[in-house]
Short mmCIF file of C-alpha atoms in Angstrom, two decimals:
data_model
loop_
_atom_site.label_atom_id
_atom_site.label_comp_id
_atom_site.label_asym_id
_atom_site.label_seq_id
_atom_site.Cartn_x
_atom_site.Cartn_y
_atom_site.Cartn_z
CA UNK X 5 -0.04 0.02 -0.06
CA UNK X 6 1.67 3.31 -1.11
CA UNK X 7 0.87 6.69 0.44
CA UNK X 8 -1.71 7.65 -2.09
CA UNK X 9 -3.75 4.45 -1.56
CA UNK X 10 -3.38 4.62 2.07
CA UNK X 11 -4.86 8.13 1.86
CA UNK X 12 -7.91 6.94 -0.11
CA UNK X 13 -8.48 4.12 2.41
CA UNK X 14 -8.32 6.53 5.34
CA UNK X 15 -10.74 9.17 3.54
CA UNK X 16 -13.32 6.25 2.92
CA UNK X 17 -13.27 4.68 6.54
CA UNK X 18 -11.64 7.40 8.84
CA UNK X 19 -11.11 6.32 12.36
CA UNK X 20 -12.83 3.01 11.66
CA UNK X 21 -10.10 2.01 9.14
CA UNK X 22 -8.11 -0.46 11.32
CA UNK X 23 -11.33 -2.22 12.54
CA UNK X 24 -12.54 -2.62 8.97
CA UNK X 25 -9.20 -4.09 7.80
CA UNK X 26 -9.23 -6.64 10.84
CA UNK X 27 -13.06 -7.42 10.94
CA UNK X 28 -14.47 -6.66 7.62
CA UNK X 29 -11.43 -6.69 5.09
CA UNK X 30 -13.87 -7.46 2.23
CA UNK X 31 -15.04 -3.81 2.41
CA UNK X 32 -11.65 -2.51 1.21
CA UNK X 33 -12.87 -3.37 -2.20
CA UNK X 34 -15.02 -0.30 -1.91
CA UNK X 35 -11.95 1.83 -2.31
CA UNK X 36 -10.92 2.70 -5.87
CA UNK X 37 -7.80 0.71 -6.90
CA UNK X 38 -8.49 -2.24 -4.48
CA UNK X 39 -9.65 -5.67 -5.88
CA UNK X 40 -11.07 -8.31 -3.52
CA UNK X 41 -8.02 -10.25 -3.73
CA UNK X 42 -5.90 -7.18 -2.92
CA UNK X 43 -8.16 -6.57 0.06
CA UNK X 44 -7.61 -9.98 1.32
CA UNK X 45 -3.65 -9.60 0.91
CA UNK X 46 -3.82 -6.30 2.82
CA UNK X 47 -5.74 -7.76 5.63
CA UNK X 48 -3.49 -10.81 5.93
CA UNK X 49 -0.33 -8.71 5.91
CA UNK X 50 -1.93 -6.33 8.67
CA UNK X 51 -2.73 -9.35 10.70
CA UNK X 52 0.77 -10.60 10.53
CA UNK X 53 2.09 -7.13 11.69
CA UNK X 54 -0.62 -6.56 14.12
CA UNK X 55 1.69 -6.52 17.09
CA UNK X 56 3.99 -4.09 15.60
CA UNK X 57 1.10 -1.99 14.46
CA UNK X 58 -0.25 -1.77 18.01
CA UNK X 59 3.20 -0.93 19.16
CA UNK X 60 3.46 1.88 16.65
CA UNK X 61 0.03 3.31 17.78
CA UNK X 62 1.05 3.09 21.35
CA UNK X 63 4.33 5.01 20.51
CA UNK X 64 2.68 7.65 18.58
CA UNK X 65 0.69 8.53 21.42
CA UNK X 66 3.74 9.72 23.10
CA UNK X 67 4.85 11.77 19.97
CA UNK X 68 7.23 9.31 18.62
CA UNK X 69 7.58 9.42 14.86
CA UNK X 70 6.92 6.27 12.76
CA UNK X 71 10.69 5.71 11.73
CA UNK X 72 11.86 5.97 15.34
CA UNK X 73 8.95 3.87 16.41
CA UNK X 74 9.92 1.01 14.03
CA UNK X 75 13.50 1.22 15.37
CA UNK X 76 12.16 1.07 19.20
CA UNK X 77 9.92 -1.96 18.19
CA UNK X 78 12.79 -3.90 16.43
CA UNK X 79 14.95 -3.47 19.41
CA UNK X 80 12.47 -4.45 22.12
CA UNK X 81 9.58 -6.30 20.49
CA UNK X 82 6.64 -6.87 22.80
CA UNK X 83 8.74 -5.68 25.83
CA UNK X 84 8.32 -2.15 24.42
CA UNK X 85 5.31 -1.41 26.69
CA UNK X 86 7.12 -2.58 29.88
CA UNK X 87 10.47 -0.69 29.01
CA UNK X 88 8.49 2.63 28.23
CA UNK X 89 6.54 2.56 31.46
CA UNK X 90 9.41 1.41 33.65
CA UNK X 91 12.51 3.03 32.18
CA UNK X 92 12.20 5.05 28.81
CA UNK X 93 15.73 6.26 29.54
CA UNK X 94 16.95 2.64 28.41
CA UNK X 95 16.31 3.60 24.82
CA UNK X 96 19.15 6.36 25.02
CA UNK X 97 21.58 3.64 25.89
CA UNK X 98 20.27 0.99 23.31
CA UNK X 99 18.97 2.92 20.18
CA UNK X 100 20.94 5.15 17.72
CA UNK X 101 18.88 8.16 17.21
CA UNK X 102 17.39 8.34 20.77
CA UNK X 103 19.44 10.60 22.86
CA UNK X 104 18.66 11.81 26.54
CA UNK X 105 16.49 14.63 25.55
CA UNK X 106 14.12 12.60 23.40
CA UNK X 107 13.84 9.93 26.17
CA UNK X 108 13.37 12.64 28.70
CA UNK X 109 10.51 14.15 26.74
CA UNK X 110 8.86 10.59 26.51
CA UNK X 111 9.35 10.07 30.08
CA UNK X 112 7.54 13.27 30.94
CA UNK X 113 4.63 12.32 29.03
CA UNK X 114 4.44 8.87 30.59
CA UNK X 115 4.67 10.53 34.20
CA UNK X 116 8.12 9.34 35.25
CA UNK X 117 9.21 11.34 38.39
CA UNK X 118 11.72 14.20 37.86
CA UNK X 119 14.09 12.63 40.49
CA UNK X 120 13.80 8.98 39.24
CA UNK X 121 16.89 7.00 39.70
CA UNK X 122 16.70 6.15 35.86
CA UNK X 123 16.39 9.84 34.83
CA UNK X 124 19.35 11.00 37.13
CA UNK X 125 21.69 8.16 35.95
CA UNK X 126 20.70 8.65 32.28
CA UNK X 127 21.25 12.64 32.61
CA UNK X 128 24.67 12.11 34.13
CA UNK X 129 25.72 9.82 31.37
CA UNK X 130 24.53 12.36 29.02
CA UNK X 131 26.54 15.15 30.58
CA UNK X 132 29.74 12.91 30.52
CA UNK X 133 29.01 12.15 26.75
CA UNK X 134 28.55 15.80 26.03
CA UNK X 135 31.83 16.40 27.70
CA UNK X 136 33.62 14.21 25.44
CA UNK X 137 32.23 16.20 22.47
CA UNK X 138 34.04 19.11 23.90
CA UNK X 139 37.28 17.28 24.09
CA UNK X 140 37.37 15.97 27.79
CA UNK X 141 37.82 12.39 28.74
CA UNK X 142 36.42 13.21 32.17
CA UNK X 143 34.99 15.85 34.37
CA UNK X 144 35.62 17.02 37.88
CA UNK X 145 32.88 15.80 39.97
CA UNK X 146 31.78 19.26 41.09
CA UNK X 147 31.43 20.42 37.37
CA UNK X 148 29.61 17.14 36.55
CA UNK X 149 27.06 17.60 39.32
CA UNK X 150 26.54 21.33 38.45
CA UNK X 151 25.83 20.58 34.88
CA UNK X 152 23.54 17.61 35.92
CA UNK X 153 21.65 19.94 38.18
CA UNK X 154 21.17 22.59 35.25
CA UNK X 155 20.06 19.73 33.06
CA UNK X 156 17.86 17.73 35.45
CA UNK X 157 16.65 20.37 38.10
CA UNK X 158 17.87 17.85 40.84
CA UNK X 159 20.05 18.63 43.88
CA UNK X 160 23.64 17.52 43.76
CA UNK X 161 23.04 15.52 47.05
CA UNK X 162 20.37 13.49 45.26
CA UNK X 163 22.69 12.88 42.24
CA UNK X 164 25.59 11.61 44.49
CA UNK X 165 24.03 8.26 45.27
CA UNK X 166 23.11 7.67 41.51
CA UNK X 167 26.80 8.44 40.65
CA UNK X 168 28.02 5.89 43.13
CA UNK X 169 25.60 3.21 41.69
CA UNK X 170 26.89 4.27 38.22
CA UNK X 171 30.34 3.42 39.44
CA UNK X 172 29.31 0.01 40.90
CA UNK X 173 27.37 -0.92 37.65
CA UNK X 174 30.64 0.15 35.70
CA UNK X 175 28.83 2.90 33.76
CA UNK X 176 31.35 5.50 35.18
CA UNK X 177 34.59 5.43 36.86
CA UNK X 178 35.49 7.79 39.92
CA UNK X 179 39.06 8.47 40.67
CA UNK X 180 40.78 10.97 43.00
CA UNK X 181 43.64 13.32 41.95
CA UNK X 182 46.10 14.38 44.63
CA UNK X 183 45.51 18.01 46.00
CA UNK X 184 47.44 20.63 44.22
CA UNK X 185 48.32 22.41 47.41
CA UNK X 186 48.92 21.11 51.02
CA UNK X 187 45.69 21.28 53.10
CA UNK X 188 43.38 21.13 49.86
CA UNK X 189 40.97 18.38 49.37
CA UNK X 190 41.92 15.72 46.74
CA UNK X 191 39.85 16.26 43.34
CA UNK X 192 37.38 13.59 42.52
CA UNK X 193 37.14 13.03 38.83
CA UNK X 194 34.55 11.10 36.77
CA UNK X 195 34.97 9.23 33.55
CA UNK X 196 32.55 7.59 31.21
CA UNK X 197 33.75 3.95 31.56
CA UNK X 198 34.78 3.55 28.01
CA UNK X 199 37.24 6.50 28.15
CA UNK X 200 38.76 5.60 31.41
CA UNK X 201 39.56 1.97 30.13
CA UNK X 202 40.89 3.56 26.87
CA UNK X 203 43.15 5.76 28.92
CA UNK X 204 44.41 2.96 31.11
CA UNK X 205 45.02 0.46 28.53
CA UNK X 206 46.96 3.13 26.32
CA UNK X 207 49.06 3.91 29.57
CA UNK X 208 49.89 0.23 30.09
CA UNK X 209 51.01 -0.12 26.28
CA UNK X 210 52.98 2.85 26.48
CA UNK X 211 54.72 1.46 29.66
CA UNK X 212 55.59 -1.72 27.87
CA UNK X 213 57.06 0.21 24.78
CA UNK X 214 59.13 2.82 26.87
CA UNK X 215 62.40 0.65 26.78
CA UNK X 216 65.96 1.41 26.27
CA UNK X 217 67.56 -0.18 23.16
CA UNK X 218 71.09 -1.46 23.08
CA UNK X 219 72.52 0.74 20.55
CA UNK X 220 76.13 2.06 20.60
CA UNK X 221 75.76 5.97 21.12
CA UNK X 222 79.43 6.54 19.86
CA UNK X 223 78.64 4.56 16.68
CA UNK X 224 75.34 6.72 16.14
CA UNK X 225 77.26 9.96 16.54
CA UNK X 226 79.86 8.87 14.02
CA UNK X 227 77.06 8.04 11.51
CA UNK X 228 75.56 11.54 12.24
CA UNK X 229 78.84 13.15 11.05
CA UNK X 230 78.94 10.96 7.66
CA UNK X 231 75.26 11.98 7.07
CA UNK X 232 75.89 15.67 7.54
CA UNK X 233 78.79 15.48 5.20
CA UNK X 234 76.77 13.46 2.46
CA UNK X 235 73.83 15.74 2.54
CA UNK X 236 75.59 18.79 3.27
CA UNK X 237 73.45 19.73 6.29
CA UNK X 238 74.64 20.73 9.91
CA UNK X 239 72.60 19.67 12.80
CA UNK X 240 72.62 21.88 15.95
CA UNK X 241 73.18 20.38 19.42
CA UNK X 242 69.55 19.60 20.25
CA UNK X 243 68.94 18.06 16.86
CA UNK X 244 71.94 15.69 17.36
CA UNK X 245 70.58 14.83 20.68
CA UNK X 246 67.25 14.01 19.25
CA UNK X 247 68.80 11.63 16.64
CA UNK X 248 70.89 9.72 19.28
CA UNK X 249 67.73 9.50 21.61
CA UNK X 250 65.67 8.12 18.85
CA UNK X 251 68.15 5.52 18.13
CA UNK X 252 68.53 4.60 21.90
CA UNK X 253 64.90 4.87 22.89
CA UNK X 254 61.97 2.39 22.17
CA UNK X 255 59.67 5.40 22.51
CA UNK X 256 60.50 9.16 22.15
CA UNK X 257 58.79 12.49 21.51
CA UNK X 258 60.14 15.08 19.27
CA UNK X 259 58.38 18.61 19.61
CA UNK X 260 59.06 22.09 18.21
CA UNK X 261 57.21 24.96 16.52
CA UNK X 262 57.14 25.29 12.75
CA UNK X 263 60.52 25.71 11.02
CA UNK X 264 62.59 24.35 13.96
CA UNK X 265 63.91 21.51 11.80
CA UNK X 266 61.79 18.49 12.90
CA UNK X 267 61.72 17.20 9.20
CA UNK X 268 65.58 17.47 8.90
CA UNK X 269 65.82 15.43 12.25
CA UNK X 270 63.46 12.88 10.88
CA UNK X 271 65.34 12.31 7.61
CA UNK X 272 68.43 11.76 9.52
CA UNK X 273 66.71 9.32 12.03
CA UNK X 274 65.27 7.27 9.33
CA UNK X 275 68.66 6.97 7.39
CA UNK X 276 70.33 5.89 10.53
CA UNK X 277 67.66 3.48 11.45
CA UNK X 278 67.58 1.78 8.17
CA UNK X 279 71.33 1.64 7.87
CA UNK X 280 71.62 0.05 11.59
CA UNK X 281 68.50 -2.07 11.75
CA UNK X 282 67.35 -2.69 8.10
CA UNK X 283 63.96 -3.14 9.41
CA UNK X 284 60.75 -1.82 7.77
CA UNK X 285 59.97 1.83 8.32
CA UNK X 286 56.45 3.19 8.44
CA UNK X 287 55.37 6.76 8.56
CA UNK X 288 51.74 8.12 9.28
CA UNK X 289 49.84 11.17 10.37
CA UNK X 290 46.29 11.91 11.23
CA UNK X 291 45.62 13.68 7.79
CA UNK X 292 46.30 12.76 4.35
CA UNK X 293 48.05 16.12 3.59
CA UNK X 294 50.44 15.55 6.54
CA UNK X 295 51.12 11.94 5.30
CA UNK X 296 51.98 13.20 1.78
CA UNK X 297 53.99 16.03 2.93
CA UNK X 298 56.29 13.36 4.80
CA UNK X 299 56.66 11.46 1.70
CA UNK X 300 57.78 14.60 -0.12
CA UNK X 301 60.16 15.79 2.58
CA UNK X 302 61.93 12.42 3.49
CA UNK X 303 61.69 10.49 0.39
CA UNK X 304 60.14 7.26 2.22
CA UNK X 305 57.24 6.13 0.21
CA UNK X 306 55.70 4.03 3.09
CA UNK X 307 53.53 6.92 4.52
CA UNK X 308 49.73 6.93 5.05
CA UNK X 309 47.00 8.43 7.21
CA UNK X 310 46.74 6.61 10.52
CA UNK X 311 43.16 5.54 9.65
CA UNK X 312 44.33 3.78 6.60
CA UNK X 313 47.48 2.02 8.39
CA UNK X 314 45.19 1.02 11.22
CA UNK X 315 42.26 -0.10 9.05
CA UNK X 316 39.82 2.43 10.63
CA UNK X 317 38.19 3.63 7.37
CA UNK X 318 34.68 5.36 7.39
CA UNK X 319 32.66 6.69 10.37
CA UNK X 320 32.54 3.37 12.11
CA UNK X 321 33.64 3.81 15.76
CA UNK X 322 33.01 0.31 17.12
CA UNK X 323 36.42 -0.92 17.35
CA UNK X 324 37.04 -4.59 16.05
CA UNK X 325 38.38 -6.94 18.74
CA UNK X 326 40.57 -8.64 16.15
CA UNK X 327 43.49 -6.74 14.49
CA UNK X 328 46.87 -7.23 13.05
CA UNK X 329 50.08 -5.77 14.44
CA UNK X 330 51.81 -3.30 12.44
CA UNK X 331 54.86 -5.13 10.76
CA UNK X 332 57.29 -2.24 10.77
CA UNK X 333 60.37 -2.12 13.06
CA UNK X 334 60.23 1.64 13.23
CA UNK X 335 57.01 3.72 13.26
CA UNK X 336 56.90 7.41 13.11
CA UNK X 337 53.67 9.51 13.67
CA UNK X 338 53.68 13.19 12.75
CA UNK X 339 51.33 15.97 13.79
CA UNK X 340 50.52 13.97 17.11
CA UNK X 341 48.95 16.94 18.51
CA UNK X 342 45.88 16.04 16.46
CA UNK X 343 45.46 12.43 17.79
CA UNK X 344 42.84 11.92 20.17
CA UNK X 345 42.26 9.24 22.92
CA UNK X 346 40.59 6.65 20.58
CA UNK X 347 42.99 7.05 17.76
CA UNK X 348 45.99 6.72 20.32
CA UNK X 349 44.64 3.57 21.77
CA UNK X 350 43.91 1.92 18.22
CA UNK X 351 47.54 2.98 17.37
CA UNK X 352 49.37 1.73 20.30
CA UNK X 353 47.48 -1.70 20.64
CA UNK X 354 48.74 -2.45 17.05
CA UNK X 355 52.39 -1.62 17.75
CA UNK X 356 54.57 -4.66 18.16
CA UNK X 357 56.35 -4.51 21.59
CA UNK X 358 59.71 -4.91 19.74
CA UNK X 359 59.05 -1.70 17.58
CA UNK X 360 60.48 1.66 18.09
CA UNK X 361 58.02 4.69 17.98
CA UNK X 362 58.80 8.29 17.33
CA UNK X 363 56.09 10.78 18.02
CA UNK X 364 56.67 14.19 16.26
CA UNK X 365 54.51 17.35 16.59
CA UNK X 366 54.04 20.80 18.07
CA UNK X 367 52.68 20.90 21.69
CA UNK X 368 51.40 24.41 21.05
CA UNK X 369 49.06 23.36 18.07
CA UNK X 370 45.30 23.19 18.65
CA UNK X 371 44.37 19.94 20.53
CA UNK X 372 42.67 17.02 18.75
CA UNK X 373 38.92 17.41 17.60
CA UNK X 374 38.03 14.21 19.63
CA UNK X 375 38.25 13.70 23.28
CA UNK X 376 41.83 13.63 24.83
CA UNK X 377 44.83 15.83 25.19
CA UNK X 378 47.13 13.10 24.33
CA UNK X 379 50.30 14.73 23.05
CA UNK X 380 50.76 17.47 25.72
CA UNK X 381 50.04 14.92 28.53
CA UNK X 382 52.68 12.34 27.04
CA UNK X 383 55.15 15.35 27.12
CA UNK X 384 53.95 16.39 30.64
CA UNK X 385 54.09 12.98 32.34
CA UNK X 386 58.09 13.23 32.42
CA UNK X 387 58.35 9.41 31.90
CA UNK X 388 59.16 9.42 28.21
CA UNK X 389 62.28 10.95 26.61
CA UNK X 390 61.42 14.39 24.99
CA UNK X 391 63.66 16.46 22.78
CA UNK X 392 62.33 20.13 22.21
CA UNK X 393 63.73 22.04 19.12
CA UNK X 394 63.40 25.74 19.51
CA UNK X 395 65.71 27.33 16.98
CA UNK X 396 63.81 28.64 13.97
CA UNK X 397 65.38 27.87 10.63
CA UNK X 398 62.50 28.04 8.05
CA UNK X 399 61.18 31.50 8.19
CA UNK X 400 64.44 33.33 8.61
CA UNK X 401 65.79 35.65 11.28
CA UNK X 402 63.85 38.59 9.98
CA UNK X 403 60.38 36.94 10.08
CA UNK X 404 57.63 38.30 12.38
CA UNK X 405 55.94 34.78 12.48
CA UNK X 406 58.01 32.82 14.98
CA UNK X 407 58.53 35.77 17.08
CA UNK X 408 54.73 36.49 17.42
CA UNK X 409 53.84 32.92 17.97
CA UNK X 410 56.10 33.01 21.00
CA UNK X 411 54.38 36.09 22.29
CA UNK X 412 51.03 34.68 21.84
CA UNK X 413 51.99 31.49 23.77
CA UNK X 414 52.97 33.87 26.59
CA UNK X 415 49.55 35.91 26.26
CA UNK X 416 51.28 38.87 25.23
CA UNK X 417 49.91 41.44 22.68
CA UNK X 418 52.79 43.55 21.77
CA UNK X 419 53.12 41.88 18.47
CA UNK X 420 55.43 42.76 15.59
CA UNK X 421 53.74 43.69 12.25
CA UNK X 422 55.61 43.56 8.81
CA UNK X 423 55.36 42.22 5.25
CA UNK X 424 54.64 38.60 6.47
CA UNK X 425 52.29 39.49 9.46
CA UNK X 426 49.54 42.11 9.16
CA UNK X 427 46.54 43.28 11.19
CA UNK X 428 43.70 44.95 9.48
CA UNK X 429 41.08 46.63 11.64
CA UNK X 430 37.50 46.42 10.53
CA UNK X 431 34.06 46.76 11.92
CA UNK X 432 31.86 43.58 11.85
CA UNK X 433 31.64 40.49 9.86
CA UNK X 434 30.37 41.93 6.70
CA UNK X 435 33.23 44.44 6.46
CA UNK X 436 35.81 41.62 7.37
CA UNK X 437 34.26 39.38 4.67
CA UNK X 438 34.75 42.22 1.98
CA UNK X 439 38.33 42.73 2.99
CA UNK X 440 39.09 39.03 2.90
CA UNK X 441 37.71 38.73 -0.49
CA UNK X 442 39.70 41.71 -1.83
CA UNK X 443 42.84 40.34 -0.46
CA UNK X 444 42.29 36.80 -1.49
CA UNK X 445 41.61 37.75 -5.16
CA UNK X 446 44.72 40.11 -5.23
CA UNK X 447 46.75 37.12 -3.85
CA UNK X 448 45.55 34.38 -6.27
CA UNK X 449 46.06 36.78 -9.12
CA UNK X 450 49.64 36.99 -8.05
CA UNK X 451 50.36 33.56 -6.86
CA UNK X 452 47.83 31.16 -8.14
CA UNK X 453 44.77 29.55 -6.25
CA UNK X 454 46.93 26.68 -4.96
CA UNK X 455 49.10 28.85 -2.95
CA UNK X 456 46.59 30.89 -1.07
CA UNK X 457 44.25 29.75 1.69
CA UNK X 458 41.50 31.49 3.85
CA UNK X 459 41.09 30.46 7.38
CA UNK X 460 37.98 31.58 9.38
CA UNK X 461 36.94 30.54 12.86
CA UNK X 462 33.20 29.95 11.76
CA UNK X 463 31.46 27.66 9.37
CA UNK X 464 27.91 29.24 9.18
CA UNK X 465 27.64 31.99 11.81
CA UNK X 466 28.23 35.01 9.56
CA UNK X 467 29.22 36.66 6.26
CA UNK X 468 32.84 35.87 7.17
CA UNK X 469 31.99 32.18 7.67
CA UNK X 470 33.33 29.20 5.45
CA UNK X 471 29.92 28.71 3.61
CA UNK X 472 29.21 32.42 2.94
CA UNK X 473 32.68 33.18 1.74
CA UNK X 474 32.92 30.07 -0.47
CA UNK X 475 29.48 31.13 -2.13
CA UNK X 476 30.70 34.68 -2.73
CA UNK X 477 33.99 33.83 -4.05
CA UNK X 478 33.07 30.70 -6.17
CA UNK X 479 31.70 32.89 -9.11
CA UNK X 480 35.00 35.12 -8.95
CA UNK X 481 37.53 32.31 -9.05
CA UNK X 482 35.73 29.71 -11.15
CA UNK X 483 32.77 31.46 -13.09
CA UNK X 484 30.08 29.48 -14.91
CA UNK X 485 30.54 29.49 -18.75
CA UNK X 486 28.83 27.83 -21.35
CA UNK X 487 29.78 24.20 -21.62
CA UNK X 488 31.37 24.13 -18.16
CA UNK X 489 29.78 21.06 -16.42
CA UNK X 490 27.96 21.44 -13.04
CA UNK X 491 26.37 19.26 -10.36
CA UNK X 492 23.61 20.61 -8.30
CA UNK X 493 23.07 19.07 -4.72
CA UNK X 494 20.36 20.94 -2.77
CA UNK X 495 21.59 24.64 -2.73
CA UNK X 496 25.12 23.74 -3.53
CA UNK X 497 26.67 23.98 -6.90
CA UNK X 498 29.81 22.00 -7.71
CA UNK X 499 31.67 23.09 -10.98
CA UNK X 500 34.51 21.52 -13.15
CA UNK X 501 37.61 23.38 -11.89
CA UNK X 502 36.33 23.92 -8.23
CA UNK X 503 38.69 23.32 -5.41
CA UNK X 504 37.62 20.40 -3.17
CA UNK X 505 38.41 19.54 0.48
CA UNK X 506 37.99 15.83 1.48
CA UNK X 507 36.67 15.63 4.78
CA UNK X 508 36.42 11.85 5.44
CA UNK X 509 39.01 9.05 5.45
CA UNK X 510 38.17 6.53 2.54
CA UNK X 511 40.77 4.01 0.83
CA UNK X 512 40.90 6.45 -2.10
CA UNK X 513 41.21 9.81 -0.38
CA UNK X 514 42.12 10.85 3.07
CA UNK X 515 40.65 13.66 5.42
CA UNK X 516 42.45 16.95 4.48
CA UNK X 517 43.29 16.14 0.76
CA UNK X 518 42.66 18.97 -1.46
CA UNK X 519 41.86 18.26 -5.18
CA UNK X 520 40.02 19.85 -8.06
CA UNK X 521 36.85 18.67 -9.83
CA UNK X 522 37.90 17.33 -13.33
CA UNK X 523 34.42 16.31 -14.67
CA UNK X 524 30.84 15.91 -13.86
CA UNK X 525 29.05 12.77 -15.21
CA UNK X 526 25.58 11.34 -15.08
CA UNK X 527 25.15 7.52 -15.40
CA UNK X 528 22.29 5.78 -17.14
CA UNK X 529 20.18 5.57 -13.94
CA UNK X 530 20.43 9.43 -13.46
CA UNK X 531 23.02 9.19 -10.69
CA UNK X 532 25.32 12.34 -10.84
CA UNK X 533 29.09 12.05 -9.95
CA UNK X 534 32.04 14.28 -9.78
CA UNK X 535 35.36 13.10 -10.92
CA UNK X 536 37.84 14.68 -8.58
CA UNK X 537 41.74 14.72 -9.18
CA UNK X 538 44.36 15.18 -6.63
CA UNK X 539 47.94 16.45 -7.00
CA UNK X 540 49.56 13.10 -6.84
CA UNK X 541 47.48 11.81 -9.78
CA UNK X 542 44.89 9.96 -7.81
CA UNK X 543 41.34 10.25 -9.26
#
């Protein structure tokens, strides 16, 4: 029965429709388009689905839409009535698409008490999960209870017992951090269980990796001298220290700002490792752009995104219990400041206990999008060898960029302005957008579109956000002309020649890859597709 036929049936029989189908199915033949045989088939199928139908009617009484109602029935079957009346918050745990707020709305209609144990536990779990979306793997208990009170309207004392029960049921983990000052109370912190065990397991694996290797330091230092002569480079003392430590340690961190020579050090480390150990080397980074930059700068072809190397493609976050260890004897991960707790866990559990690991990044970069501040905490723990490079080579002595970066890290505002670092005052987003457009068009006219990039803090919020800037610039940089193919998806127009940013990891392309639309094609079934080319020849 399609929508049009269903509408005709309901127009004919109104509120009596379901009774007619169950008790007098032959009367369906009174509706245009339904034969007696079709009437019998409809009645038979309705009888077969009677339980689900009754459940859907029951659920719709609480404002639950059909699609969601079907999901709920598929999950619980005939138990749906008991679960909804006893604990509708269970749906938030079991069913994708049902969050705490949806379950809470249903619970309110059913008459579940505001201070119900089920409601408080579900609300506290929701607050912890929201915190992970902000980047936190745990919350201090006072913060959790304050947010819980704002959400639930329940006093913190009432929530304390529920929190203890959640810990007993392993839905949450409560730990104490030692007091920062003498006389202060220890700080209790609360994790969603999943994140506590991710963090605990990762710490254990790091402990097993953090061993000293039996390499001859003198032999390594001699090799450094040979490499400097061969490649006509000169390492400073900290760079030499980094090379020796990397050869000597099972696990090491190399950090420093842009232009401090991290890539040069990595090239020397790779050369020495291959010469001494002759084992497989694997390079990886959180984004495709960073991985390909490593290939270009080191000449090592075995580089990929972490997701591709670890087999974590697509949006699936349910981790597989079965996995293969990474075969390489030396593993280098770049841009580690972007690695969150999930990704760190998945990486370290695949590292052979006999492999050496070098983690490279800039601790002053923005933290990961996902929960966890992994890189900075590995540096701060004091248990892993860390080499900090702080001499800037790339920009040159006269550049304002490294100087200003240091001032910003110290929260100082007496910045230095010059040719490579400028500040332009304006009033409001509209004026900012107009200035950005003008500068962008001037710069791409001089340097080409591939050499210029606009960064903005917002996606949708204003005229100076990503969406509006892209729309207003598209017709300037890649205007529509007769014969130039286009794809229309909703309000968006994709045109041959457009610059494209890949934002998901797949086998063909990695998050962060930049490419161009080469062609727009439509197949025999009317499916429209864009052919995207990347700078390394992939399509």
